[in-house]
mmCIF file of C-alpha atoms and ligand atoms in Angstrom:
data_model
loop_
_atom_site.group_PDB
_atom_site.id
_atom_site.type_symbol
_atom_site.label_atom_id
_atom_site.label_comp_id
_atom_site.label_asym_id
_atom_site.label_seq_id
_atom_site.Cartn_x
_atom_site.Cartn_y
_atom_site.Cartn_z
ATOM 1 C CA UNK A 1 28.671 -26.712 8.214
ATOM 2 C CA UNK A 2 25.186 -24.734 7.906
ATOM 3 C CA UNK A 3 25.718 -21.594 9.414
ATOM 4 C CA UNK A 4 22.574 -21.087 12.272
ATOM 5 C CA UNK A 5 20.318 -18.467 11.020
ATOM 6 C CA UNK A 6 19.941 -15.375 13.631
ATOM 7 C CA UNK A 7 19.151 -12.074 12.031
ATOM 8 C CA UNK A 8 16.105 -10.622 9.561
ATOM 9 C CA UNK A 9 16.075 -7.625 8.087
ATOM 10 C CA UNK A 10 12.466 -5.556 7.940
ATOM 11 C CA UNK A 11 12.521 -3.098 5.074
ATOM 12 C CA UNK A 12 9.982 -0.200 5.983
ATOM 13 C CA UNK A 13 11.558 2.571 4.241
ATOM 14 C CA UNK A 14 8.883 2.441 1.453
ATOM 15 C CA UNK A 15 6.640 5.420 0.883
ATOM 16 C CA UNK A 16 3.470 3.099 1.192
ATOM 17 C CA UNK A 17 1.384 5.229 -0.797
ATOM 18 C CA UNK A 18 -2.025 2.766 -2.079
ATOM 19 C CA UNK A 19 -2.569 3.538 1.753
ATOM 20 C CA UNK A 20 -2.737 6.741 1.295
ATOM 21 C CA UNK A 21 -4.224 9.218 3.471
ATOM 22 C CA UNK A 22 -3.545 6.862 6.330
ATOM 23 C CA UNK A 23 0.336 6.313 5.697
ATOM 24 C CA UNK A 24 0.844 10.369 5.605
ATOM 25 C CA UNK A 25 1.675 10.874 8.874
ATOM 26 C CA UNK A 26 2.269 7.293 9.962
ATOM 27 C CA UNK A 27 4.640 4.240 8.500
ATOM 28 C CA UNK A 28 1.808 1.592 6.919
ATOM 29 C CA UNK A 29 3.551 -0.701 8.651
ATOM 30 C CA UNK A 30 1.921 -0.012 12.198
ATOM 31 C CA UNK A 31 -1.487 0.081 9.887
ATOM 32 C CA UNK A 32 -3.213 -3.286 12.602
ATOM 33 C CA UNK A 33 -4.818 -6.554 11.467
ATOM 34 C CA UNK A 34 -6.884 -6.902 14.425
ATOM 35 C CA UNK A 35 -5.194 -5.610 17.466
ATOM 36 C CA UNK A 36 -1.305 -5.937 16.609
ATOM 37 C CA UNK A 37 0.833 -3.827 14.083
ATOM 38 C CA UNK A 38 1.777 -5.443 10.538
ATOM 39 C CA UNK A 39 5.445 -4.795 11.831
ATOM 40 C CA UNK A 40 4.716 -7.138 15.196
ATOM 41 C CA UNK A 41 3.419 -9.452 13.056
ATOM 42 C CA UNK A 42 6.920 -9.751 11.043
ATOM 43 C CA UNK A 43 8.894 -9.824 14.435
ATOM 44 C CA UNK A 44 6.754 -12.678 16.022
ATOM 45 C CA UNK A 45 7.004 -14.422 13.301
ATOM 46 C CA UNK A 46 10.658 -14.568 13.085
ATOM 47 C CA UNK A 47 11.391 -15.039 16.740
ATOM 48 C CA UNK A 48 9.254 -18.092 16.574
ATOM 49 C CA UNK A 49 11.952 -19.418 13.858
ATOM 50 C CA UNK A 50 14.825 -18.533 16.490
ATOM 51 C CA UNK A 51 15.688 -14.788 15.124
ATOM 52 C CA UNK A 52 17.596 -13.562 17.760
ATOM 53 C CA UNK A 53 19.372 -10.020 15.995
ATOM 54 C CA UNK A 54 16.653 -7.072 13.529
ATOM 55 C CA UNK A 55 17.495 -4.725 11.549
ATOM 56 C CA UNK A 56 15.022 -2.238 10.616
ATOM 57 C CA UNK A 57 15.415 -0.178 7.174
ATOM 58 C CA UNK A 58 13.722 2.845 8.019
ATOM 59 C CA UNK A 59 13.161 6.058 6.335
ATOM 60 C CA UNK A 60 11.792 9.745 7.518
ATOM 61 C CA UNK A 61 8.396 9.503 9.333
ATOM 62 C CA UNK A 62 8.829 5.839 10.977
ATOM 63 C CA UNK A 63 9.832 6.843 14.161
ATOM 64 C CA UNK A 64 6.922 4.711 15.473
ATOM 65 C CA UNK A 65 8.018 1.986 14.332
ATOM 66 C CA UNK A 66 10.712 2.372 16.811
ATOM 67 C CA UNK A 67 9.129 3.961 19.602
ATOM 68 C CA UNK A 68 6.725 0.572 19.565
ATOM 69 C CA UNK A 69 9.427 -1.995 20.711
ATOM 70 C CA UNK A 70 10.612 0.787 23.330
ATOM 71 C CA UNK A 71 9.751 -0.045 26.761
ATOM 72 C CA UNK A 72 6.279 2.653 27.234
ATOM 73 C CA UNK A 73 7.996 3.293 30.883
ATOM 74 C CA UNK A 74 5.137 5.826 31.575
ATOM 75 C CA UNK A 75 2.346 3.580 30.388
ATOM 76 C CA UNK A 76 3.494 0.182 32.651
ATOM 77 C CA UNK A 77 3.840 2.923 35.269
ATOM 78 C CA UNK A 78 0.085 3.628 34.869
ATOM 79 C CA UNK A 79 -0.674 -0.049 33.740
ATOM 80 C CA UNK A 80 0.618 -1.198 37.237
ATOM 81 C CA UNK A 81 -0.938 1.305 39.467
ATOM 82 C CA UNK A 82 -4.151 1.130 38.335
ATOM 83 C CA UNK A 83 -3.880 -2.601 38.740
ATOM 84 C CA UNK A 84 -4.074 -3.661 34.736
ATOM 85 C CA UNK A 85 -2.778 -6.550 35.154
ATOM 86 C CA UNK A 86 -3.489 -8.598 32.104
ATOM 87 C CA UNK A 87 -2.416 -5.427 29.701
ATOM 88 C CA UNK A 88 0.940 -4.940 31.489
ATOM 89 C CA UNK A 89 1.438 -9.045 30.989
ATOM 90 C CA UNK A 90 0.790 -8.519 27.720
ATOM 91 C CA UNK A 91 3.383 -5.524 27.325
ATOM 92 C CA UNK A 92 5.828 -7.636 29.246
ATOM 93 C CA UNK A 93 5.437 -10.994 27.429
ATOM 94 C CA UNK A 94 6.335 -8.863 23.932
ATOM 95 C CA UNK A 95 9.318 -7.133 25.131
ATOM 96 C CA UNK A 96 12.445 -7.517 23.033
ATOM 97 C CA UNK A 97 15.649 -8.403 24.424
ATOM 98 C CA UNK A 98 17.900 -5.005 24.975
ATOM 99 C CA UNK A 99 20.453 -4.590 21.845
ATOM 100 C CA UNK A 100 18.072 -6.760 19.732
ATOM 101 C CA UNK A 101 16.902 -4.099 17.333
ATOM 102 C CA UNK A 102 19.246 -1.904 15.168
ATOM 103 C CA UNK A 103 17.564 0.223 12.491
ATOM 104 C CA UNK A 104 19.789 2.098 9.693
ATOM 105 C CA UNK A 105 18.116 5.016 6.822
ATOM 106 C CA UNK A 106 17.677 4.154 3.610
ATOM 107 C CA UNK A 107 17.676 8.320 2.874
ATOM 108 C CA UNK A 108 15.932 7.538 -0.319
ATOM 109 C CA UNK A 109 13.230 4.849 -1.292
ATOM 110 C CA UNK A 110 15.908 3.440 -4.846
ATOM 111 C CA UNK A 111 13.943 -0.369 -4.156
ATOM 112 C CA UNK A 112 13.757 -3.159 -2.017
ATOM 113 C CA UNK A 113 17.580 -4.042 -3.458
ATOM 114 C CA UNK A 114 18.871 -0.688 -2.245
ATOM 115 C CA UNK A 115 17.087 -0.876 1.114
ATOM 116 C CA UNK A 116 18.529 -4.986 1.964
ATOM 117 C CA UNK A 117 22.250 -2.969 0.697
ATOM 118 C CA UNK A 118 21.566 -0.337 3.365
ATOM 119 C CA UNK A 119 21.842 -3.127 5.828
ATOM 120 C CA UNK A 120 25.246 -4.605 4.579
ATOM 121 C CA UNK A 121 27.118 -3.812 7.809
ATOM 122 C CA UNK A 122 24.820 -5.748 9.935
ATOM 123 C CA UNK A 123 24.168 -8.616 7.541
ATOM 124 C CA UNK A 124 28.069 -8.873 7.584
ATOM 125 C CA UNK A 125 28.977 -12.431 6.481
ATOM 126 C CA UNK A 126 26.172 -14.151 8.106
ATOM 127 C CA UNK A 127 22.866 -15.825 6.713
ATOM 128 C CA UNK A 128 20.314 -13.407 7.332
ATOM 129 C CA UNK A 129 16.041 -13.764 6.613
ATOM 130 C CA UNK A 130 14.255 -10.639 5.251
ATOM 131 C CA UNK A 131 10.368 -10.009 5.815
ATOM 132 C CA UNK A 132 8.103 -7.721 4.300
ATOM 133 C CA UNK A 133 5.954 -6.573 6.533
ATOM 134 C CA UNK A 134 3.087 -5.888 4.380
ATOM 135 C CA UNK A 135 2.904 -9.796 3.867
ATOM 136 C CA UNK A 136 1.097 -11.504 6.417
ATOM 137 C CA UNK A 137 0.565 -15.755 6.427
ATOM 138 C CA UNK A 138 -2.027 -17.360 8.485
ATOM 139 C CA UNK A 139 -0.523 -20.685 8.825
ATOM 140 C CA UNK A 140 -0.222 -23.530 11.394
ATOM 141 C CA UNK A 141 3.706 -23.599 11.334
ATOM 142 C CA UNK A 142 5.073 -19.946 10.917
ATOM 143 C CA UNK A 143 6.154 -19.067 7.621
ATOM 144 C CA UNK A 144 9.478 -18.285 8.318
ATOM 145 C CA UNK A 145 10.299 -21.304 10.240
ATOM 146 C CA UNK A 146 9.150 -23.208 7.273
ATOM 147 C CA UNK A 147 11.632 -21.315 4.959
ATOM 148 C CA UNK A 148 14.414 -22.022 8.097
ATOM 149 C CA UNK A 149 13.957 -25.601 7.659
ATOM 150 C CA UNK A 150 14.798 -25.810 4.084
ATOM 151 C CA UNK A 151 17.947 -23.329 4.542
ATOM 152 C CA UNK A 152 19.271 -25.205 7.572
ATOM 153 C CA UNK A 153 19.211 -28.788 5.269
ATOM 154 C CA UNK A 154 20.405 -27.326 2.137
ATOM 155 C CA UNK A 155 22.602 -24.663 3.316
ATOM 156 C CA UNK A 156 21.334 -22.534 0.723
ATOM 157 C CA UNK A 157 18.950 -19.467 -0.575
ATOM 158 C CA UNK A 158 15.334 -19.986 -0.186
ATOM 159 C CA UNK A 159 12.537 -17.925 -1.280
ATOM 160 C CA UNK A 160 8.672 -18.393 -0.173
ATOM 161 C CA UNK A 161 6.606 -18.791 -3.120
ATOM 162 C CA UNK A 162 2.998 -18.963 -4.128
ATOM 163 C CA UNK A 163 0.966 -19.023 -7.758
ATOM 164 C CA UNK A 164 -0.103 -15.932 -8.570
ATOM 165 C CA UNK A 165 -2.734 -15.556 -11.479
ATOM 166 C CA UNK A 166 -0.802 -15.433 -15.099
ATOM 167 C CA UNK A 167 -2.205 -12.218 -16.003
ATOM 168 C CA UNK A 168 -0.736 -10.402 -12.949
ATOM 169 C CA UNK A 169 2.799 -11.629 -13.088
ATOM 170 C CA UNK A 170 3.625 -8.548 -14.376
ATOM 171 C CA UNK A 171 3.470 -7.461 -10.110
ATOM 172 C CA UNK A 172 5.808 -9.444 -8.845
ATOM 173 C CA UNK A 173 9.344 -11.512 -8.780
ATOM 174 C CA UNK A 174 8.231 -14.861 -11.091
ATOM 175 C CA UNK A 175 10.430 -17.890 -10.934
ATOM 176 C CA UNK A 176 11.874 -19.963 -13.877
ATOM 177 C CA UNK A 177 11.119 -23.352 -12.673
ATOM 178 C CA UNK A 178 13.460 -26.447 -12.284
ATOM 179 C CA UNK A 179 13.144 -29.515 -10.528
ATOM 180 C CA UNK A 180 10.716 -30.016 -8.444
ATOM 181 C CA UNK A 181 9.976 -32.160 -5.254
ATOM 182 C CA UNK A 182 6.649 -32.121 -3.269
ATOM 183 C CA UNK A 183 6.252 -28.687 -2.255
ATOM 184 C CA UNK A 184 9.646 -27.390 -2.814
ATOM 185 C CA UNK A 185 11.105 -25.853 -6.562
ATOM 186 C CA UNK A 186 14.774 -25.645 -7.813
ATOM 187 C CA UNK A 187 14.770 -21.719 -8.619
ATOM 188 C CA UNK A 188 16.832 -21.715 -12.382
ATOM 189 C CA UNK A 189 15.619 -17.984 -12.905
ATOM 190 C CA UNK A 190 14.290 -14.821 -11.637
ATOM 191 C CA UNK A 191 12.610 -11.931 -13.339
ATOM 192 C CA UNK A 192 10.998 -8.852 -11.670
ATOM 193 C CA UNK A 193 7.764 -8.002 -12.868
ATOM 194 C CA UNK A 194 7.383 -9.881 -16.422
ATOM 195 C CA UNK A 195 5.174 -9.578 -18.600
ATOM 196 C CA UNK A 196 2.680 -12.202 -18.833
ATOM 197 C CA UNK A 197 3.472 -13.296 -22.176
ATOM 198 C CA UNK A 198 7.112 -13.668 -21.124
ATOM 199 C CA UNK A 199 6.392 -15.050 -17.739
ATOM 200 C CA UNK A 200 8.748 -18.050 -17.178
ATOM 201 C CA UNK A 201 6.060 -19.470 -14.807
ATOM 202 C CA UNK A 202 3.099 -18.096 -12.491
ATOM 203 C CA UNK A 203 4.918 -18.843 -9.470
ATOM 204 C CA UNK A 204 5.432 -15.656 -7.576
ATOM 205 C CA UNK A 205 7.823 -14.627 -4.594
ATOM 206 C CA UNK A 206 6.192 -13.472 -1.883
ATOM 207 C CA UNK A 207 8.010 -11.216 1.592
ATOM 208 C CA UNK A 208 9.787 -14.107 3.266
ATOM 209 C CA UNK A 209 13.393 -15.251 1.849
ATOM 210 C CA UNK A 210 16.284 -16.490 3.815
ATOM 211 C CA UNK A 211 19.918 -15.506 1.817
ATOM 212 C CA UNK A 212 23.658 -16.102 1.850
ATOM 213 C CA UNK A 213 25.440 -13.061 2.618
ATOM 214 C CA UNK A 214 26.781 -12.994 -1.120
ATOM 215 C CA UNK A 215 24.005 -11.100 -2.132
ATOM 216 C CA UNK A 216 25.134 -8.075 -0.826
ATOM 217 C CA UNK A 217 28.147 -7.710 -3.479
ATOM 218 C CA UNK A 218 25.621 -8.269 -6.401
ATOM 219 C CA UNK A 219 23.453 -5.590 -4.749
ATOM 220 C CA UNK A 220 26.394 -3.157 -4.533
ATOM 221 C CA UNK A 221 26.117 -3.030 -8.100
ATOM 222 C CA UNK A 222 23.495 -1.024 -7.875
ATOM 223 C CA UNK A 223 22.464 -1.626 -11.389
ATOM 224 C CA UNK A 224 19.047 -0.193 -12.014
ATOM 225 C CA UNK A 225 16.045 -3.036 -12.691
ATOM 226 C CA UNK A 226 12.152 -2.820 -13.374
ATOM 227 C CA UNK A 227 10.946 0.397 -12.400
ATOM 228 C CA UNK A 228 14.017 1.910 -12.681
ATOM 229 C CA UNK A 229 14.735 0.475 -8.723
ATOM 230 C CA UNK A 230 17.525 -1.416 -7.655
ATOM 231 C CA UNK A 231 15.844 -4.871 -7.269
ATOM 232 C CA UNK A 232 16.268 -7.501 -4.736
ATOM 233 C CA UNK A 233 15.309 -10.582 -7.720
ATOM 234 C CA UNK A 234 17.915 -9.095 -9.841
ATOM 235 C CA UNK A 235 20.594 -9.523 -7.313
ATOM 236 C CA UNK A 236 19.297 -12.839 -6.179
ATOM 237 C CA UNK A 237 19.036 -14.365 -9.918
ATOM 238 C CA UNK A 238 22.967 -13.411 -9.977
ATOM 239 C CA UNK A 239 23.441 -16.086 -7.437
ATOM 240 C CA UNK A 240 21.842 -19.127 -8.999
ATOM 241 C CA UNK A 241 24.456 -21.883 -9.629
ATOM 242 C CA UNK A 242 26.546 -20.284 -6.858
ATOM 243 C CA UNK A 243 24.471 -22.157 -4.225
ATOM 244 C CA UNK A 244 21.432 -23.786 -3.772
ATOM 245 C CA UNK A 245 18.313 -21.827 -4.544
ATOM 246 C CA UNK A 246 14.809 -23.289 -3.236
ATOM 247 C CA UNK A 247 11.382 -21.823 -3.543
ATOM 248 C CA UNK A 248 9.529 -23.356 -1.183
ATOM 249 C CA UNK A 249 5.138 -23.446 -1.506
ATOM 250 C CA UNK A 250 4.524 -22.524 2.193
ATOM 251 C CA UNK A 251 1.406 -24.172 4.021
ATOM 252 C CA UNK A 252 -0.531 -20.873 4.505
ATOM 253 C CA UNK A 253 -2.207 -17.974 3.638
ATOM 254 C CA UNK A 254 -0.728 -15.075 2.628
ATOM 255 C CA UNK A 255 -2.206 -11.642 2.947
ATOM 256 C CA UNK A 256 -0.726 -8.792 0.213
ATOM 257 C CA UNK A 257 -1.909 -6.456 3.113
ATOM 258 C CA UNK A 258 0.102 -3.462 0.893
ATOM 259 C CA UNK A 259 -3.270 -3.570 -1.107
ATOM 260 C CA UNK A 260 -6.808 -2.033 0.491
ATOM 261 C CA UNK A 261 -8.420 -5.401 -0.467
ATOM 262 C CA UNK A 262 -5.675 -7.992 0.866
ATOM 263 C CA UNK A 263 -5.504 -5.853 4.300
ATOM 264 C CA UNK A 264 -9.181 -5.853 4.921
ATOM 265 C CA UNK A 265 -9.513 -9.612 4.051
ATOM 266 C CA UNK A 266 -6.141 -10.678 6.430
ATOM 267 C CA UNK A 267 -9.153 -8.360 9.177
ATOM 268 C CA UNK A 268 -11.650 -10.709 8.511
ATOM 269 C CA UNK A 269 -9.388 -13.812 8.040
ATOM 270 C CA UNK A 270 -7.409 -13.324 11.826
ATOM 271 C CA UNK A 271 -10.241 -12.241 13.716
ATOM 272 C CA UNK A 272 -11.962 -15.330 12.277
ATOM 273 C CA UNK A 273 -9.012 -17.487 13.383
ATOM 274 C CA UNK A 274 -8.934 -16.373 17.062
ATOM 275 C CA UNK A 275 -11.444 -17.423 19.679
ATOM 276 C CA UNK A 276 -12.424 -14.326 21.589
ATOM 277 C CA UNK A 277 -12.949 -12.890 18.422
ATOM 278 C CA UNK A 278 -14.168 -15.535 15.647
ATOM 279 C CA UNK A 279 -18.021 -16.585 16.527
ATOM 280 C CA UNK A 280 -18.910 -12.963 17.179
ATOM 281 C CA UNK A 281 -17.275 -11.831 13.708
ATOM 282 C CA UNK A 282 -19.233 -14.929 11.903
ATOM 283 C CA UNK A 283 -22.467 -13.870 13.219
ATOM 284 C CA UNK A 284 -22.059 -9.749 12.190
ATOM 285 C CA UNK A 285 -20.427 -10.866 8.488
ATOM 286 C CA UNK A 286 -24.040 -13.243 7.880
ATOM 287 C CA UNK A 287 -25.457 -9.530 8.460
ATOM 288 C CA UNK A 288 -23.572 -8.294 5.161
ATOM 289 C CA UNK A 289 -23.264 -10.862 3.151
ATOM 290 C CA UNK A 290 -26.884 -11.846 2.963
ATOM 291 C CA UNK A 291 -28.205 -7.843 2.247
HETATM 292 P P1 UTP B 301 6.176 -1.791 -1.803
HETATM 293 O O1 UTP B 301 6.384 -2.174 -3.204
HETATM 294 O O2 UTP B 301 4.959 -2.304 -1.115
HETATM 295 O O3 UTP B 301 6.244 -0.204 -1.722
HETATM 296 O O4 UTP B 301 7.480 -2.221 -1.002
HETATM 297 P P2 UTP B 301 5.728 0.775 -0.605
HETATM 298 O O5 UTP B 301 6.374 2.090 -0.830
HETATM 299 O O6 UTP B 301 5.913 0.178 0.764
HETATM 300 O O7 UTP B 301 4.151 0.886 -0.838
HETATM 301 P P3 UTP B 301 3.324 1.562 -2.041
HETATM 302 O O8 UTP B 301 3.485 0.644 -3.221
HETATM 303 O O9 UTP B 301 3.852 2.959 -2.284
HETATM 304 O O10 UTP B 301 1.914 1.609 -1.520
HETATM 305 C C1 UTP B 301 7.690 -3.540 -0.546
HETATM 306 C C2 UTP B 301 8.529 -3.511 0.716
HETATM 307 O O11 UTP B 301 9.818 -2.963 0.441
HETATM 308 C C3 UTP B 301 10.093 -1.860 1.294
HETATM 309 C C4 UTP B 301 8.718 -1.372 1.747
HETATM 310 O O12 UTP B 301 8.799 -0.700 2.991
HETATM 311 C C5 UTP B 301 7.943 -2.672 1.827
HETATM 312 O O13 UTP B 301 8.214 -3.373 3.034
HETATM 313 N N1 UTP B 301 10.851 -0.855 0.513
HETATM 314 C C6 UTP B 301 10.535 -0.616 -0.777
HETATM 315 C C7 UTP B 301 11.911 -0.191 1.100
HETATM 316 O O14 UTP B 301 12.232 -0.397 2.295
HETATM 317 N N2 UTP B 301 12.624 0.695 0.348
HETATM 318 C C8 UTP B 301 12.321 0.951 -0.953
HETATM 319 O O15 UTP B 301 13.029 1.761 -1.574
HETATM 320 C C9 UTP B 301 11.242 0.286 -1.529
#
């Protein structure tokens, strides 16, 4: 029997410094596409899949990201007597269940690997999803739910993946390909950051992956990977054979909004995409891209 998946773990404990000045005194994960937080982003997405449990991986300075699925007690006190009624709905409607969230430290930034370990005692022996934040998909299904579709059929690990130019494989976690059916890959390898010329393949993971619990004991390894971090695609290649292992190519568009240029076009690409917003954003962009 497929275990039901209910929990996600948010990393957020990175340092997030290409954003720098703006991530010095606050986590780049409240940086907003639009009007809503990258981090909101990550927790809509999964509740739409049926995440019921989160566990944040914080680090020093991301108190905010905390504080911002607190109930603003003061501010609905305002809200209300001032008669705002459609921006206290819109407080209300986001509200997370009490006991949802849990958050532990990851006291030092060692890698992604080190900060999904940090989170052992709530992944426990459950299936658990992780999202990066700083990924953002525009899709018509949400990319998570996608990614629960495949793990609740086959039971197994899946990872979402997208091609990535050859030259820059050298950025991310690159799969070694095996068979392959419509828009989902058997995963026979994983390599953090190749080299182009050793790249198995172009195809790239990208911040959405549901795992088996058994990833945790190849994390607590803590052997040391690219970059001299403890990486999350070394652990993960240690469980091919084990189970099944699915990349899946999402429908979407993903957003590397880590990176100046991905986070100001996932701006232009959501405002586009939402009605009170869109024509009014077409017209002013003619303005620019005609000068
Ligand atoms: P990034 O590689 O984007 O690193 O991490 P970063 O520190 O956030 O940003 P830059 O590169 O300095 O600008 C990918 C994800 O992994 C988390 C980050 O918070 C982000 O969600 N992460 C990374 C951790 O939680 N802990 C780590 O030790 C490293």
């Amino acid at each position: 029997m497929v275990k039901r998946l209910r929990k996600a773990v948010l990393p957020v404990a990175g340092l997030g410094t290409r954003f720098l000045p703006a991530t010095k005194a606050m986590p780049k994960e409240m940086l907003p596409v639009v009007d809503k937080p990258l981090i909101q982003y990550a927790v809509d997405e999964a509740r739409a899949a049926g995440i019921e449990q989160f566990c944040m991986v914080t680090g020093r300075g991301k108190t905010a990201l905390i504080d911002h699925f607190d109930i603003a007690f003061e501010l609905e006190a305002t809200l209300a007597e001032r008669s705002k009624r459609e921006a206290l709905m819109l407080l209300r409607s986001e509200a997370m269940p009490p006991g949802s969230i849990t958050t532990v430290r990851q006291q030092v930034p060692l890698g992604l690997g080190h900060a999904i370990w940090c989170a052992r005692s709530f992944i426990g022996q459950d299936p658990f999803a992780i999202l990066l934040p700083d990924d953002l998909v525009l899709s018509q299904t949400p990319c998570l739910q996608q990614l629960a579709d495949v793990y609740h059929e086959t039971g197994g690990n899946v990872v979402a993946v997208t091609e990535v130019p050859h030259e820059q494989t050298n950025r991310y976690g690159i799969l070694k390909i095996g068979a392959t059916t419509a828009n989902r890959v058997e995963v026979e390898g994983l390599v953090e950051k190749p080299d182009p010329a050793d790249a198995p393949s172009n195809l790239s993971i990208i911040g959405r992956y549901i795992l088996l619990p058994e990833v945790v004991e190849f994390l607590s390894m803590m052997e040391r990977g690219a970059g001299n971090e403890v990486q999350l695609t070394d652990a993960m290649a240690k469980m091919i054979g084990h189970a099944p292992f699915h990349g899946l190519k999402f429908e979407g568009q993903r957003f590397d909004c880590g990176d100046k240029a991905g986070f100001l076009e996932a701006q232009i690409a959501f405002a586009l995409a939402r009605p009170d917003l869109g024509p009014a954003v077409r017209e002013f962009l003619k303005k620019y891209i005609n000068a």
